[in-house]
């Protein structure tokens, strides 16, 4: 049975390398280039190539002296770390149809060995030091206390933190690149339409809360509207001719200027007062639109009726 490597000779790994000089470069590596002596895909071969791409002076040296991190985005848009040959093959199989796997790399040399260890490795004795300089620091057990855990290696913790932080920065930079058909993470980025919809929902909530706060004022205004009507009923009746002439004059004045709804605000554009036609919702409590916003409303959920009340006239 043919192996994965034999069936996918043209499969390509695109490696995002951050070189020692700080520059970022993309290196294309075909799958046969990371095969081991048995002709199988090897994670260790890939690590060796990444170290040499990042630090060319490391070619021919042992790569165990470097911290290497390999990550990619799977078909679900999640960031996944590759740490073994099995995980590398799994990543390749996910993108076997595209024939390309994009991997972000991070390489950092491990901490240098202490001076004493280096001196012993080269056969040179280290210079003599005072006894106080070489004497180990007192621990809890030497002071008569009991301890159950070894001292924390702060240096290793800091190195791990730096590695995680660098990987997060690389991921953030990738997230800011424009979406491409081969970039699965682009599917998780919200579209502009979704963002506009969220902003519109926030505006509607703000208008509803503002409408609720104006409700007591409008109720009081509605009660006040009854007073002028009652006063009009007790006015003495005038002659028919005088009343008709006054009505004609009033109609001419009303036609000459638009109706001003002094106690109402448009719940769409927040214009106050509403001038001209006021469209009041019959199925939504305390909701009004001006003529302009009503003409722009295309929905069918809210039913409106044109209202002009003399008690609202400003």
PDB file of C-alpha atoms in Angstrom:
ATOM      1  CA  UNK A   1       0.000   0.000   0.000  1.00  0.00           C
ATOM      2  CA  UNK A   2       1.419   3.400  -1.006  1.00  0.00           C
ATOM      3  CA  UNK A   3       2.295   5.774   1.804  1.00  0.00           C
ATOM      4  CA  UNK A   4       0.964   9.317   2.178  1.00  0.00           C
ATOM      5  CA  UNK A   5       4.270  10.717   0.911  1.00  0.00           C
ATOM      6  CA  UNK A   6       4.215   8.569  -2.241  1.00  0.00           C
ATOM      7  CA  UNK A   7       0.648   9.627  -3.065  1.00  0.00           C
ATOM      8  CA  UNK A   8       1.293  13.353  -2.447  1.00  0.00           C
ATOM      9  CA  UNK A   9       4.679  14.135  -3.941  1.00  0.00           C
ATOM     10  CA  UNK A  10       3.480  17.614  -5.006  1.00  0.00           C
ATOM     11  CA  UNK A  11       2.127  18.593  -1.549  1.00  0.00           C
ATOM     12  CA  UNK A  12       3.709  21.880  -0.365  1.00  0.00           C
ATOM     13  CA  UNK A  13       4.335  23.301   3.108  1.00  0.00           C
ATOM     14  CA  UNK A  14       4.377  27.109   3.264  1.00  0.00           C
ATOM     15  CA  UNK A  15       6.509  28.088   6.256  1.00  0.00           C
ATOM     16  CA  UNK A  16       6.258  31.594   7.728  1.00  0.00           C
ATOM     17  CA  UNK A  17       9.800  32.213   9.038  1.00  0.00           C
ATOM     18  CA  UNK A  18      10.879  35.125  11.220  1.00  0.00           C
ATOM     19  CA  UNK A  19      14.622  35.350  10.597  1.00  0.00           C
ATOM     20  CA  UNK A  20      17.235  36.365  13.166  1.00  0.00           C
ATOM     21  CA  UNK A  21      17.400  39.878  11.649  1.00  0.00           C
ATOM     22  CA  UNK A  22      13.693  40.390  12.377  1.00  0.00           C
ATOM     23  CA  UNK A  23      12.473  40.058   8.796  1.00  0.00           C
ATOM     24  CA  UNK A  24       9.598  37.709   7.932  1.00  0.00           C
ATOM     25  CA  UNK A  25       9.844  35.449   4.910  1.00  0.00           C
ATOM     26  CA  UNK A  26       7.793  32.631   3.361  1.00  0.00           C
ATOM     27  CA  UNK A  27       9.597  29.388   2.413  1.00  0.00           C
ATOM     28  CA  UNK A  28       8.032  26.680   0.243  1.00  0.00           C
ATOM     29  CA  UNK A  29       8.992  23.107   1.098  1.00  0.00           C
ATOM     30  CA  UNK A  30       7.747  20.070  -0.807  1.00  0.00           C
ATOM     31  CA  UNK A  31       6.776  17.049   1.244  1.00  0.00           C
ATOM     32  CA  UNK A  32       9.614  14.760   0.036  1.00  0.00           C
ATOM     33  CA  UNK A  33      12.136  17.226   1.490  1.00  0.00           C
ATOM     34  CA  UNK A  34      11.097  16.367   5.070  1.00  0.00           C
ATOM     35  CA  UNK A  35      11.264  12.591   4.602  1.00  0.00           C
ATOM     36  CA  UNK A  36      13.492  10.518   6.920  1.00  0.00           C
ATOM     37  CA  UNK A  37      15.831   7.676   5.966  1.00  0.00           C
ATOM     38  CA  UNK A  38      12.866   5.307   5.615  1.00  0.00           C
ATOM     39  CA  UNK A  39      11.076   7.566   3.128  1.00  0.00           C
ATOM     40  CA  UNK A  40       8.401   8.702   5.590  1.00  0.00           C
ATOM     41  CA  UNK A  41       7.292  12.192   6.592  1.00  0.00           C
ATOM     42  CA  UNK A  42       9.272  13.232   9.687  1.00  0.00           C
ATOM     43  CA  UNK A  43       8.526  15.958  12.209  1.00  0.00           C
ATOM     44  CA  UNK A  44      12.207  16.100  13.223  1.00  0.00           C
ATOM     45  CA  UNK A  45      13.264  16.750   9.616  1.00  0.00           C
ATOM     46  CA  UNK A  46      10.803  19.647   9.437  1.00  0.00           C
ATOM     47  CA  UNK A  47      12.115  21.089  12.716  1.00  0.00           C
ATOM     48  CA  UNK A  48      15.682  20.899  11.400  1.00  0.00           C
ATOM     49  CA  UNK A  49      14.726  22.827   8.245  1.00  0.00           C
ATOM     50  CA  UNK A  50      12.891  25.510  10.253  1.00  0.00           C
ATOM     51  CA  UNK A  51      15.923  26.031  12.525  1.00  0.00           C
ATOM     52  CA  UNK A  52      18.273  26.386   9.530  1.00  0.00           C
ATOM     53  CA  UNK A  53      15.884  28.783   7.768  1.00  0.00           C
ATOM     54  CA  UNK A  54      15.779  30.948  10.900  1.00  0.00           C
ATOM     55  CA  UNK A  55      19.457  30.635  11.910  1.00  0.00           C
ATOM     56  CA  UNK A  56      21.533  29.668   8.829  1.00  0.00           C
ATOM     57  CA  UNK A  57      24.609  29.301  11.014  1.00  0.00           C
ATOM     58  CA  UNK A  58      22.918  26.337  12.741  1.00  0.00           C
ATOM     59  CA  UNK A  59      23.189  24.110   9.659  1.00  0.00           C
ATOM     60  CA  UNK A  60      24.862  20.817  10.527  1.00  0.00           C
ATOM     61  CA  UNK A  61      24.432  21.383  14.289  1.00  0.00           C
ATOM     62  CA  UNK A  62      22.190  19.719  16.836  1.00  0.00           C
ATOM     63  CA  UNK A  63      18.736  21.364  16.786  1.00  0.00           C
ATOM     64  CA  UNK A  64      18.014  20.293  20.361  1.00  0.00           C
ATOM     65  CA  UNK A  65      19.539  23.583  21.491  1.00  0.00           C
ATOM     66  CA  UNK A  66      16.536  25.523  20.125  1.00  0.00           C
ATOM     67  CA  UNK A  67      12.938  26.037  21.160  1.00  0.00           C
ATOM     68  CA  UNK A  68      10.763  25.410  18.077  1.00  0.00           C
ATOM     69  CA  UNK A  69       7.015  26.081  17.825  1.00  0.00           C
ATOM     70  CA  UNK A  70       4.941  25.107  14.755  1.00  0.00           C
ATOM     71  CA  UNK A  71       1.275  26.177  14.515  1.00  0.00           C
ATOM     72  CA  UNK A  72      -1.412  26.212  11.814  1.00  0.00           C
ATOM     73  CA  UNK A  73      -5.143  26.907  11.465  1.00  0.00           C
ATOM     74  CA  UNK A  74      -7.276  23.806  10.951  1.00  0.00           C
ATOM     75  CA  UNK A  75     -10.422  23.542   8.823  1.00  0.00           C
ATOM     76  CA  UNK A  76     -12.491  24.893  11.759  1.00  0.00           C
ATOM     77  CA  UNK A  77     -10.344  28.040  12.019  1.00  0.00           C
ATOM     78  CA  UNK A  78      -8.712  26.998  15.317  1.00  0.00           C
ATOM     79  CA  UNK A  79      -4.999  27.482  15.988  1.00  0.00           C
ATOM     80  CA  UNK A  80      -3.356  24.060  16.418  1.00  0.00           C
ATOM     81  CA  UNK A  81       0.224  23.264  17.495  1.00  0.00           C
ATOM     82  CA  UNK A  82       2.237  20.528  15.738  1.00  0.00           C
ATOM     83  CA  UNK A  83       4.537  18.622  18.091  1.00  0.00           C
ATOM     84  CA  UNK A  84       4.934  15.160  16.516  1.00  0.00           C
ATOM     85  CA  UNK A  85       4.991  13.301  13.214  1.00  0.00           C
ATOM     86  CA  UNK A  86       1.436  12.041  13.768  1.00  0.00           C
ATOM     87  CA  UNK A  87       0.142  15.582  14.251  1.00  0.00           C
ATOM     88  CA  UNK A  88       2.044  16.741  11.151  1.00  0.00           C
ATOM     89  CA  UNK A  89       0.446  13.999   9.027  1.00  0.00           C
ATOM     90  CA  UNK A  90      -2.992  14.860  10.428  1.00  0.00           C
ATOM     91  CA  UNK A  91      -2.490  18.501   9.435  1.00  0.00           C
ATOM     92  CA  UNK A  92      -1.418  17.523   5.909  1.00  0.00           C
ATOM     93  CA  UNK A  93      -4.406  15.211   5.456  1.00  0.00           C
ATOM     94  CA  UNK A  94      -6.818  18.047   6.300  1.00  0.00           C
ATOM     95  CA  UNK A  95      -5.519  20.093   3.349  1.00  0.00           C
ATOM     96  CA  UNK A  96      -4.719  17.282   0.932  1.00  0.00           C
ATOM     97  CA  UNK A  97      -7.330  18.660  -1.475  1.00  0.00           C
ATOM     98  CA  UNK A  98      -5.674  22.110  -1.534  1.00  0.00           C
ATOM     99  CA  UNK A  99      -2.155  20.621  -1.717  1.00  0.00           C
ATOM    100  CA  UNK A 100      -0.916  23.415   0.594  1.00  0.00           C
ATOM    101  CA  UNK A 101      -0.446  23.626   4.387  1.00  0.00           C
ATOM    102  CA  UNK A 102       0.473  27.004   5.920  1.00  0.00           C
ATOM    103  CA  UNK A 103       2.572  26.792   9.096  1.00  0.00           C
ATOM    104  CA  UNK A 104       3.712  29.642  11.352  1.00  0.00           C
ATOM    105  CA  UNK A 105       7.082  29.012  13.003  1.00  0.00           C
ATOM    106  CA  UNK A 106       8.833  30.398  16.060  1.00  0.00           C
ATOM    107  CA  UNK A 107      12.464  29.515  16.881  1.00  0.00           C
ATOM    108  CA  UNK A 108      14.544  30.697  19.824  1.00  0.00           C
ATOM    109  CA  UNK A 109      17.898  29.405  21.144  1.00  0.00           C
ATOM    110  CA  UNK A 110      17.733  27.792  24.538  1.00  0.00           C
ATOM    111  CA  UNK A 111      19.585  29.349  27.492  1.00  0.00           C
ATOM    112  CA  UNK A 112      23.385  28.947  27.380  1.00  0.00           C
ATOM    113  CA  UNK A 113      24.952  26.453  29.786  1.00  0.00           C
ATOM    114  CA  UNK A 114      26.489  27.872  32.989  1.00  0.00           C
ATOM    115  CA  UNK A 115      30.146  28.967  32.869  1.00  0.00           C
ATOM    116  CA  UNK A 116      31.233  26.102  35.132  1.00  0.00           C
ATOM    117  CA  UNK A 117      29.670  23.484  32.850  1.00  0.00           C
ATOM    118  CA  UNK A 118      31.279  25.070  29.787  1.00  0.00           C
ATOM    119  CA  UNK A 119      34.676  25.112  31.489  1.00  0.00           C
ATOM    120  CA  UNK A 120      34.434  21.439  32.456  1.00  0.00           C
ATOM    121  CA  UNK A 121      33.394  20.501  28.907  1.00  0.00           C
ATOM    122  CA  UNK A 122      36.500  22.195  27.427  1.00  0.00           C
ATOM    123  CA  UNK A 123      38.832  20.773  30.103  1.00  0.00           C
ATOM    124  CA  UNK A 124      39.725  24.139  31.666  1.00  0.00           C
ATOM    125  CA  UNK A 125      39.319  24.682  35.371  1.00  0.00           C
ATOM    126  CA  UNK A 126      37.233  27.665  36.344  1.00  0.00           C
ATOM    127  CA  UNK A 127      38.967  30.400  38.373  1.00  0.00           C
ATOM    128  CA  UNK A 128      38.825  29.928  42.110  1.00  0.00           C
ATOM    129  CA  UNK A 129      36.036  31.703  43.917  1.00  0.00           C
ATOM    130  CA  UNK A 130      35.564  32.617  47.541  1.00  0.00           C
ATOM    131  CA  UNK A 131      33.748  30.048  49.608  1.00  0.00           C
ATOM    132  CA  UNK A 132      30.894  32.480  50.152  1.00  0.00           C
ATOM    133  CA  UNK A 133      30.356  32.765  46.380  1.00  0.00           C
ATOM    134  CA  UNK A 134      30.087  29.007  45.788  1.00  0.00           C
ATOM    135  CA  UNK A 135      28.198  28.119  48.934  1.00  0.00           C
ATOM    136  CA  UNK A 136      24.615  27.139  48.075  1.00  0.00           C
ATOM    137  CA  UNK A 137      21.849  29.394  49.327  1.00  0.00           C
ATOM    138  CA  UNK A 138      20.158  28.171  52.486  1.00  0.00           C
ATOM    139  CA  UNK A 139      16.917  26.336  51.885  1.00  0.00           C
ATOM    140  CA  UNK A 140      13.949  25.721  54.107  1.00  0.00           C
ATOM    141  CA  UNK A 141      15.328  22.284  55.118  1.00  0.00           C
ATOM    142  CA  UNK A 142      18.718  23.734  56.253  1.00  0.00           C
ATOM    143  CA  UNK A 143      16.887  26.140  58.550  1.00  0.00           C
ATOM    144  CA  UNK A 144      14.966  23.317  60.228  1.00  0.00           C
ATOM    145  CA  UNK A 145      11.805  23.778  58.145  1.00  0.00           C
ATOM    146  CA  UNK A 146      10.135  21.143  55.986  1.00  0.00           C
ATOM    147  CA  UNK A 147       9.596  21.676  52.254  1.00  0.00           C
ATOM    148  CA  UNK A 148       7.816  19.379  49.832  1.00  0.00           C
ATOM    149  CA  UNK A 149       8.440  21.130  46.483  1.00  0.00           C
ATOM    150  CA  UNK A 150      11.655  22.052  44.580  1.00  0.00           C
ATOM    151  CA  UNK A 151      12.506  25.724  43.991  1.00  0.00           C
ATOM    152  CA  UNK A 152      10.778  27.326  41.010  1.00  0.00           C
ATOM    153  CA  UNK A 153      12.950  27.741  37.930  1.00  0.00           C
ATOM    154  CA  UNK A 154      12.099  31.350  37.157  1.00  0.00           C
ATOM    155  CA  UNK A 155      14.287  31.399  34.068  1.00  0.00           C
ATOM    156  CA  UNK A 156      12.353  28.532  32.444  1.00  0.00           C
ATOM    157  CA  UNK A 157       9.048  30.172  33.330  1.00  0.00           C
ATOM    158  CA  UNK A 158      10.132  33.433  31.689  1.00  0.00           C
ATOM    159  CA  UNK A 159      11.263  31.606  28.552  1.00  0.00           C
ATOM    160  CA  UNK A 160       7.920  29.820  28.276  1.00  0.00           C
ATOM    161  CA  UNK A 161       6.064  33.106  28.753  1.00  0.00           C
ATOM    162  CA  UNK A 162       8.130  34.812  26.034  1.00  0.00           C
ATOM    163  CA  UNK A 163       7.418  31.940  23.636  1.00  0.00           C
ATOM    164  CA  UNK A 164       3.671  32.085  24.244  1.00  0.00           C
ATOM    165  CA  UNK A 165       3.640  35.876  23.865  1.00  0.00           C
ATOM    166  CA  UNK A 166       5.544  35.734  20.571  1.00  0.00           C
ATOM    167  CA  UNK A 167       3.179  33.091  19.202  1.00  0.00           C
ATOM    168  CA  UNK A 168       0.182  35.243  20.173  1.00  0.00           C
ATOM    169  CA  UNK A 169       1.668  38.248  18.348  1.00  0.00           C
ATOM    170  CA  UNK A 170       2.194  36.174  15.202  1.00  0.00           C
ATOM    171  CA  UNK A 171      -1.405  34.965  15.341  1.00  0.00           C
ATOM    172  CA  UNK A 172      -2.630  38.533  15.770  1.00  0.00           C
ATOM    173  CA  UNK A 173      -0.639  39.666  12.743  1.00  0.00           C
ATOM    174  CA  UNK A 174      -2.130  36.860  10.683  1.00  0.00           C
ATOM    175  CA  UNK A 175      -5.618  37.832  11.836  1.00  0.00           C
ATOM    176  CA  UNK A 176      -5.112  41.355  10.443  1.00  0.00           C
ATOM    177  CA  UNK A 177      -4.264  40.138   6.925  1.00  0.00           C
ATOM    178  CA  UNK A 178      -7.091  40.360   4.324  1.00  0.00           C
ATOM    179  CA  UNK A 179      -9.107  37.135   3.950  1.00  0.00           C
ATOM    180  CA  UNK A 180      -8.188  34.792   1.079  1.00  0.00           C
ATOM    181  CA  UNK A 181      -9.973  31.694  -0.243  1.00  0.00           C
ATOM    182  CA  UNK A 182      -7.239  29.501   1.275  1.00  0.00           C
ATOM    183  CA  UNK A 183      -7.287  31.222   4.673  1.00  0.00           C
ATOM    184  CA  UNK A 184      -9.765  29.247   6.818  1.00  0.00           C
ATOM    185  CA  UNK A 185      -9.599  31.787   9.600  1.00  0.00           C
ATOM    186  CA  UNK A 186     -11.259  34.371   7.384  1.00  0.00           C
ATOM    187  CA  UNK A 187     -14.564  32.532   7.868  1.00  0.00           C
ATOM    188  CA  UNK A 188     -14.525  33.407  11.562  1.00  0.00           C
ATOM    189  CA  UNK A 189     -14.017  37.150  10.991  1.00  0.00           C
ATOM    190  CA  UNK A 190     -17.344  39.021  11.282  1.00  0.00           C
ATOM    191  CA  UNK A 191     -18.534  40.594   8.005  1.00  0.00           C
ATOM    192  CA  UNK A 192     -19.290  44.298   7.670  1.00  0.00           C
ATOM    193  CA  UNK A 193     -22.982  43.493   7.349  1.00  0.00           C
ATOM    194  CA  UNK A 194     -22.924  41.715  10.708  1.00  0.00           C
ATOM    195  CA  UNK A 195     -21.185  44.663  12.355  1.00  0.00           C
ATOM    196  CA  UNK A 196     -23.705  47.116  10.907  1.00  0.00           C
ATOM    197  CA  UNK A 197     -26.550  44.908  12.132  1.00  0.00           C
ATOM    198  CA  UNK A 198     -25.114  44.916  15.662  1.00  0.00           C
ATOM    199  CA  UNK A 199     -24.766  48.716  15.595  1.00  0.00           C
ATOM    200  CA  UNK A 200     -28.364  49.066  14.373  1.00  0.00           C
ATOM    201  CA  UNK A 201     -29.596  46.815  17.232  1.00  0.00           C
ATOM    202  CA  UNK A 202     -27.771  49.021  19.743  1.00  0.00           C
ATOM    203  CA  UNK A 203     -29.445  52.131  18.289  1.00  0.00           C
ATOM    204  CA  UNK A 204     -32.898  50.521  18.524  1.00  0.00           C
ATOM    205  CA  UNK A 205     -32.293  49.578  22.185  1.00  0.00           C
ATOM    206  CA  UNK A 206     -31.181  53.135  22.958  1.00  0.00           C
ATOM    207  CA  UNK A 207     -34.300  54.550  21.292  1.00  0.00           C
ATOM    208  CA  UNK A 208     -36.598  52.189  23.207  1.00  0.00           C
ATOM    209  CA  UNK A 209     -35.032  53.182  26.520  1.00  0.00           C
ATOM    210  CA  UNK A 210     -35.363  56.872  25.585  1.00  0.00           C
ATOM    211  CA  UNK A 211     -38.983  56.333  24.572  1.00  0.00           C
ATOM    212  CA  UNK A 212     -39.694  54.651  27.917  1.00  0.00           C
ATOM    213  CA  UNK A 213     -38.233  57.644  29.766  1.00  0.00           C
ATOM    214  CA  UNK A 214     -40.457  60.048  27.790  1.00  0.00           C
ATOM    215  CA  UNK A 215     -43.608  58.040  28.468  1.00  0.00           C
ATOM    216  CA  UNK A 216     -44.653  59.869  31.722  1.00  0.00           C
ATOM    217  CA  UNK A 217     -44.223  63.259  30.031  1.00  0.00           C
ATOM    218  CA  UNK A 218     -46.387  62.268  27.062  1.00  0.00           C
ATOM    219  CA  UNK A 219     -49.087  60.837  29.361  1.00  0.00           C
ATOM    220  CA  UNK A 220     -49.199  64.118  31.276  1.00  0.00           C
ATOM    221  CA  UNK A 221     -49.341  65.979  27.994  1.00  0.00           C
ATOM    222  CA  UNK A 222     -52.282  63.823  26.898  1.00  0.00           C
ATOM    223  CA  UNK A 223     -54.192  64.767  30.061  1.00  0.00           C
ATOM    224  CA  UNK A 224     -53.432  68.430  29.457  1.00  0.00           C
ATOM    225  CA  UNK A 225     -54.904  68.083  25.974  1.00  0.00           C
ATOM    226  CA  UNK A 226     -58.374  67.661  27.497  1.00  0.00           C
ATOM    227  CA  UNK A 227     -58.423  71.135  29.018  1.00  0.00           C
ATOM    228  CA  UNK A 228     -58.490  73.179  25.796  1.00  0.00           C
ATOM    229  CA  UNK A 229     -61.307  71.005  24.475  1.00  0.00           C
ATOM    230  CA  UNK A 230     -63.410  71.688  27.592  1.00  0.00           C
ATOM    231  CA  UNK A 231     -62.758  75.419  27.411  1.00  0.00           C
ATOM    232  CA  UNK A 232     -63.857  75.474  23.810  1.00  0.00           C
ATOM    233  CA  UNK A 233     -67.204  73.996  24.815  1.00  0.00           C
ATOM    234  CA  UNK A 234     -68.049  76.920  27.154  1.00  0.00           C
ATOM    235  CA  UNK A 235     -67.194  79.659  24.644  1.00  0.00           C
ATOM    236  CA  UNK A 236     -70.239  81.724  23.681  1.00  0.00           C
ATOM    237  CA  UNK A 237     -71.657  80.988  20.300  1.00  0.00           C
ATOM    238  CA  UNK A 238     -71.218  83.719  17.749  1.00  0.00           C
ATOM    239  CA  UNK A 239     -73.275  84.417  14.740  1.00  0.00           C
ATOM    240  CA  UNK A 240     -73.160  82.063  11.779  1.00  0.00           C
ATOM    241  CA  UNK A 241     -71.496  84.611   9.524  1.00  0.00           C
ATOM    242  CA  UNK A 242     -68.766  85.477  12.026  1.00  0.00           C
ATOM    243  CA  UNK A 243     -68.083  81.829  12.707  1.00  0.00           C
ATOM    244  CA  UNK A 244     -67.811  80.933   9.029  1.00  0.00           C
ATOM    245  CA  UNK A 245     -65.465  83.844   8.344  1.00  0.00           C
ATOM    246  CA  UNK A 246     -63.290  82.855  11.282  1.00  0.00           C
ATOM    247  CA  UNK A 247     -63.212  79.251  10.059  1.00  0.00           C
ATOM    248  CA  UNK A 248     -62.144  80.375   6.598  1.00  0.00           C
ATOM    249  CA  UNK A 249     -59.385  82.531   8.043  1.00  0.00           C
ATOM    250  CA  UNK A 250     -58.227  79.663  10.285  1.00  0.00           C
ATOM    251  CA  UNK A 251     -58.114  77.211   7.382  1.00  0.00           C
ATOM    252  CA  UNK A 252     -56.064  79.626   5.313  1.00  0.00           C
ATOM    253  CA  UNK A 253     -53.598  80.065   8.205  1.00  0.00           C
ATOM    254  CA  UNK A 254     -53.341  76.316   8.801  1.00  0.00           C
ATOM    255  CA  UNK A 255     -52.694  75.672   5.123  1.00  0.00           C
ATOM    256  CA  UNK A 256     -49.986  78.323   5.061  1.00  0.00           C
ATOM    257  CA  UNK A 257     -47.792  76.569   7.668  1.00  0.00           C
ATOM    258  CA  UNK A 258     -47.149  72.870   8.474  1.00  0.00           C
ATOM    259  CA  UNK A 259     -48.536  71.180  11.566  1.00  0.00           C
ATOM    260  CA  UNK A 260     -46.029  71.127  14.465  1.00  0.00           C
ATOM    261  CA  UNK A 261     -46.386  68.289  17.003  1.00  0.00           C
ATOM    262  CA  UNK A 262     -44.860  70.069  19.972  1.00  0.00           C
ATOM    263  CA  UNK A 263     -44.885  67.127  22.396  1.00  0.00           C
ATOM    264  CA  UNK A 264     -43.619  64.347  20.142  1.00  0.00           C
ATOM    265  CA  UNK A 265     -40.211  63.120  18.938  1.00  0.00           C
ATOM    266  CA  UNK A 266     -39.416  60.909  15.919  1.00  0.00           C
ATOM    267  CA  UNK A 267     -38.217  57.577  17.321  1.00  0.00           C
ATOM    268  CA  UNK A 268     -36.040  56.968  14.240  1.00  0.00           C
ATOM    269  CA  UNK A 269     -34.089  60.196  13.590  1.00  0.00           C
ATOM    270  CA  UNK A 270     -34.873  61.713  17.061  1.00  0.00           C
ATOM    271  CA  UNK A 271     -36.125  64.963  15.483  1.00  0.00           C
ATOM    272  CA  UNK A 272     -38.159  67.042  17.942  1.00  0.00           C
ATOM    273  CA  UNK A 273     -40.719  68.390  17.523  1.00  0.00           C
ATOM    274  CA  UNK A 274     -42.209  66.467  14.572  1.00  0.00           C
ATOM    275  CA  UNK A 275     -43.199  68.911  11.804  1.00  0.00           C
ATOM    276  CA  UNK A 276     -45.834  67.903   9.274  1.00  0.00           C
ATOM    277  CA  UNK A 277     -47.435  64.472   9.341  1.00  0.00           C
ATOM    278  CA  UNK A 278     -46.903  62.358  12.477  1.00  0.00           C
ATOM    279  CA  UNK A 279     -47.255  58.610  11.960  1.00  0.00           C
ATOM    280  CA  UNK A 280     -48.268  56.879  15.178  1.00  0.00           C
ATOM    281  CA  UNK A 281     -47.854  53.103  15.636  1.00  0.00           C
ATOM    282  CA  UNK A 282     -51.069  51.246  16.402  1.00  0.00           C
ATOM    283  CA  UNK A 283     -49.389  48.007  17.472  1.00  0.00           C
ATOM    284  CA  UNK A 284     -46.254  49.351  19.216  1.00  0.00           C
ATOM    285  CA  UNK A 285     -46.688  51.472  22.310  1.00  0.00           C
ATOM    286  CA  UNK A 286     -45.393  55.092  22.257  1.00  0.00           C
ATOM    287  CA  UNK A 287     -43.688  54.868  18.841  1.00  0.00           C
ATOM    288  CA  UNK A 288     -43.904  57.710  16.287  1.00  0.00           C
ATOM    289  CA  UNK A 289     -42.181  58.541  12.997  1.00  0.00           C
ATOM    290  CA  UNK A 290     -41.859  61.743  11.018  1.00  0.00           C
ATOM    291  CA  UNK A 291     -42.931  61.831   7.367  1.00  0.00           C
ATOM    292  CA  UNK A 292     -39.387  61.375   6.083  1.00  0.00           C
ATOM    293  CA  UNK A 293     -38.619  58.307   8.242  1.00  0.00           C
ATOM    294  CA  UNK A 294     -42.044  56.816   7.477  1.00  0.00           C
ATOM    295  CA  UNK A 295     -41.349  57.023   3.733  1.00  0.00           C
ATOM    296  CA  UNK A 296     -38.017  55.233   4.306  1.00  0.00           C
ATOM    297  CA  UNK A 297     -39.577  52.458   6.430  1.00  0.00           C
ATOM    298  CA  UNK A 298     -39.904  49.302   4.301  1.00  0.00           C
ATOM    299  CA  UNK A 299     -40.967  46.788   6.939  1.00  0.00           C
ATOM    300  CA  UNK A 300     -44.429  45.392   7.603  1.00  0.00           C
ATOM    301  CA  UNK A 301     -44.131  44.519  11.300  1.00  0.00           C
ATOM    302  CA  UNK A 302     -45.258  47.974  12.551  1.00  0.00           C
ATOM    303  CA  UNK A 303     -48.626  49.466  11.519  1.00  0.00           C
ATOM    304  CA  UNK A 304     -48.856  53.283  11.393  1.00  0.00           C
ATOM    305  CA  UNK A 305     -51.637  55.857  11.081  1.00  0.00           C
ATOM    306  CA  UNK A 306     -51.299  59.574  10.341  1.00  0.00           C
ATOM    307  CA  UNK A 307     -52.275  61.649  13.406  1.00  0.00           C
ATOM    308  CA  UNK A 308     -52.728  65.414  13.892  1.00  0.00           C
ATOM    309  CA  UNK A 309     -54.227  66.403  17.241  1.00  0.00           C
ATOM    310  CA  UNK A 310     -55.005  69.992  18.093  1.00  0.00           C
ATOM    311  CA  UNK A 311     -53.697  69.438  21.602  1.00  0.00           C
ATOM    312  CA  UNK A 312     -50.270  68.685  20.144  1.00  0.00           C
ATOM    313  CA  UNK A 313     -50.077  71.831  18.036  1.00  0.00           C
ATOM    314  CA  UNK A 314     -47.073  73.981  18.965  1.00  0.00           C
TER     315      UNK A 314
END
